CSV table of C-alpha atoms in Angstrom, one decimal:
chain,number,residue,atom,x,y,z
A,1,MET,CA,48.5,4.6,10.0
A,2,ALA,CA,50.2,2.7,7.3
A,3,GLY,CA,47.5,3.8,4.8
A,4,SER,CA,48.2,7.5,5.1
A,5,ARG,CA,51.8,7.8,3.9
A,6,THR,CA,51.4,11.2,2.3
A,7,TRP,CA,50.3,14.3,4.3
A,8,ALA,CA,49.8,17.9,3.2
A,9,LEU,CA,50.5,21.0,5.3
A,10,VAL,CA,48.5,24.1,4.3
A,11,MET,CA,49.7,27.1,6.3
A,12,ASN,CA,49.8,30.9,6.7
A,13,GLY,CA,51.1,33.0,9.6
A,14,VAL,CA,48.3,32.2,12.0
A,15,ARG,CA,46.7,28.9,10.9
A,16,ALA,CA,47.8,25.5,9.8
A,17,ARG,CA,45.8,22.6,8.3
A,18,VAL,CA,47.3,19.2,8.0
A,19,LEU,CA,45.5,16.7,5.7
A,20,ARG,CA,46.3,13.1,6.3
A,21,GLY,CA,46.0,10.4,3.7
A,22,VAL,CA,46.4,12.6,0.7
A,23,GLU,CA,46.8,9.6,-1.6
A,24,ASN,CA,43.3,8.4,-0.6
A,25,MET,CA,41.5,11.7,-1.1
A,26,ASP,CA,38.5,10.3,-2.9
A,27,GLY,CA,37.1,8.8,0.3
A,28,GLU,CA,35.4,10.8,3.0
A,29,ASP,CA,37.7,9.2,5.7
A,30,GLN,CA,40.2,12.0,5.2
A,31,ILE,CA,41.4,13.4,8.6
A,32,GLU,CA,42.4,17.0,9.0
A,33,LEU,CA,44.4,18.4,11.9
A,34,LEU,CA,43.9,22.1,12.7
A,35,SER,CA,46.3,24.4,14.5
A,36,ARG,CA,46.1,28.1,15.3
A,37,ALA,CA,48.8,30.4,16.5
A,38,PRO,CA,48.2,31.9,19.9
A,39,SER,CA,46.3,35.2,19.4
A,40,THR,CA,48.6,38.0,20.2
A,41,HIS,CA,47.6,41.5,19.4
A,42,LEU,CA,50.4,43.8,18.2
A,43,ARG,CA,49.3,46.5,20.7
A,44,ASP,CA,50.1,44.0,23.5
A,45,ILE,CA,53.5,43.3,22.2
A,46,LEU,CA,54.3,46.9,21.6
A,47,SER,CA,52.9,48.1,25.0
A,48,ASP,CA,56.1,46.9,26.6
A,49,GLN,CA,58.2,49.7,25.0
A,50,PRO,CA,62.0,49.3,25.2
A,51,GLY,CA,62.4,52.7,26.8
A,52,ARG,CA,64.9,55.4,26.4
A,53,SER,CA,68.7,55.6,26.6
A,54,PHE,CA,71.1,58.3,27.4
A,55,SER,CA,73.4,59.5,24.6
A,56,SER,CA,77.0,58.4,24.7
A,57,ASP,CA,78.3,62.0,24.9
A,58,ARG,CA,78.0,64.2,27.9
A,59,SER,CA,75.1,66.3,26.6
A,60,GLY,CA,72.6,64.3,28.6
A,61,ARG,CA,70.2,64.0,25.7
A,62,ARG,CA,67.9,60.9,25.7
A,63,SER,CA,66.7,59.1,22.6
A,64,ALA,CA,64.2,56.3,22.1
A,65,MET,CA,65.4,52.8,21.8
A,66,GLU,CA,64.1,50.6,19.0
A,67,LEU,CA,62.6,47.2,19.3
A,68,GLY,CA,65.2,44.5,18.8
A,69,SER,CA,63.2,42.5,16.3
A,70,ASP,CA,59.9,42.3,14.4
A,71,PRO,CA,57.4,40.9,16.8
A,72,VAL,CA,55.0,39.6,14.1
A,73,LEU,CA,57.9,37.8,12.4
A,74,ARG,CA,58.9,36.3,15.8
A,75,ASP,CA,55.3,35.0,16.3
A,76,MET,CA,55.3,33.5,12.8
A,77,GLN,CA,58.6,31.7,13.5
A,78,ASP,CA,57.3,30.4,16.8
A,79,PHE,CA,54.1,29.1,15.1
A,80,ALA,CA,56.2,27.4,12.4
A,81,GLY,CA,58.4,25.9,15.0
A,82,ASP,CA,55.4,24.5,17.0
A,83,THR,CA,53.9,23.1,13.8
A,84,ALA,CA,57.3,21.5,12.9
A,85,GLY,CA,57.5,19.9,16.3
A,86,MET,CA,54.0,18.4,15.9
A,87,LEU,CA,54.8,17.1,12.4
A,88,GLU,CA,58.2,15.7,13.5
A,89,LYS,CA,56.5,13.7,16.3
A,90,HIS,CA,54.2,12.1,13.7
A,91,ARG,CA,57.1,11.5,11.3
A,92,ARG,CA,59.1,9.7,14.0
A,93,ALA,CA,56.0,7.6,14.8
A,94,GLY,CA,55.9,6.6,11.2
A,95,ASP,CA,52.5,8.2,10.5
A,96,PHE,CA,53.7,9.6,7.2
A,97,GLN,CA,56.6,9.4,4.8
A,98,ARG,CA,55.9,12.2,2.4
A,99,LEU,CA,54.8,15.8,3.0
A,100,ALA,CA,53.5,18.4,0.6
A,101,VAL,CA,53.8,22.0,1.9
A,102,PHE,CA,51.6,24.8,0.7
A,103,ALA,CA,52.2,28.1,2.5
A,104,GLU,CA,51.9,31.8,1.7
A,105,PRO,CA,55.2,33.0,0.4
A,106,ARG,CA,56.6,34.7,3.5
A,107,MET,CA,55.6,31.8,5.7
A,108,LEU,CA,57.1,29.2,3.3
A,109,GLY,CA,60.5,30.9,3.8
A,110,ILE,CA,60.0,30.7,7.6
A,111,VAL,CA,59.0,27.1,7.4
A,112,ARG,CA,62.2,26.2,5.5
A,113,ASN,CA,64.2,27.7,8.3
A,114,GLU,CA,62.2,26.2,11.2
A,115,PHE,CA,61.8,22.6,10.0
A,116,PRO,CA,64.5,20.2,11.1
A,117,ALA,CA,66.4,18.5,8.3
A,118,THR,CA,64.8,15.2,9.1
A,119,LEU,CA,61.4,16.6,8.5
A,120,TRP,CA,62.4,18.6,5.5
A,121,ALA,CA,63.7,15.5,3.9
A,122,THR,CA,60.1,14.2,3.6
A,123,VAL,CA,59.0,17.2,1.6
A,124,PHE,CA,58.4,16.2,-2.0
A,125,LEU,CA,56.4,19.4,-3.0
A,126,GLU,CA,56.5,23.0,-1.8
A,127,LEU,CA,54.4,25.7,-3.3
A,128,PRO,CA,54.0,29.4,-2.2
A,129,LEU,CA,50.2,29.3,-2.1
A,130,ASN,CA,47.8,30.4,0.7
A,131,LEU,CA,45.0,27.8,0.6
A,132,VAL,CA,44.1,27.9,4.3
A,133,SER,CA,40.7,29.6,3.8
A,134,LEU,CA,39.4,27.2,1.2
A,135,PRO,CA,36.4,25.0,2.3
A,136,GLU,CA,37.3,21.4,3.1
A,137,ARG,CA,36.1,19.9,-0.2
A,138,GLN,CA,37.7,22.6,-2.4
A,139,LEU,CA,40.9,22.3,-0.4
A,140,ARG,CA,41.1,18.5,-1.0
A,141,ASP,CA,40.4,18.9,-4.7
A,142,ARG,CA,43.0,21.7,-5.1
A,143,ILE,CA,45.7,19.7,-3.2
A,144,LYS,CA,45.0,16.6,-5.2
A,145,GLU,CA,45.2,18.6,-8.5
A,146,LEU,CA,48.5,20.3,-7.5
A,147,ILE,CA,50.1,17.0,-6.4
A,148,ASN,CA,49.0,15.2,-9.5
A,149,ARG,CA,50.4,18.0,-11.7
A,150,GLN,CA,53.8,17.8,-10.0
A,151,THR,CA,54.2,14.0,-9.9
């Protein structure tokens, strides 16, 4: 794919859209890859409660234990890691050389932590915007506008 040197990642906590060939957005041959996080309901995560513990003194009182981490954050980190893995494979294959990242603010921070340095080195633009729900034509136009404004 020598013609599609620039890709754009549009992402929120549960959905990612990757637009290939951003520099050729005027044509209809634009290819979009879609990815969704596995659907996990918070009630399913929380149904496995951590339990109760005995107090450290001899009173025998018991108290509830707290969850060790934020399960929604963990899911977002896993999704960002999976997306990074997919993009890294394409980067190594030479499918793109530049990447623009548009993600809702919390997810952008997670993406920064989950992307390997080799992939992050291709990022030429990062903006805290949630554009995932835009229709395809509007998304292409908005990305083109944002990239042209920055370059």
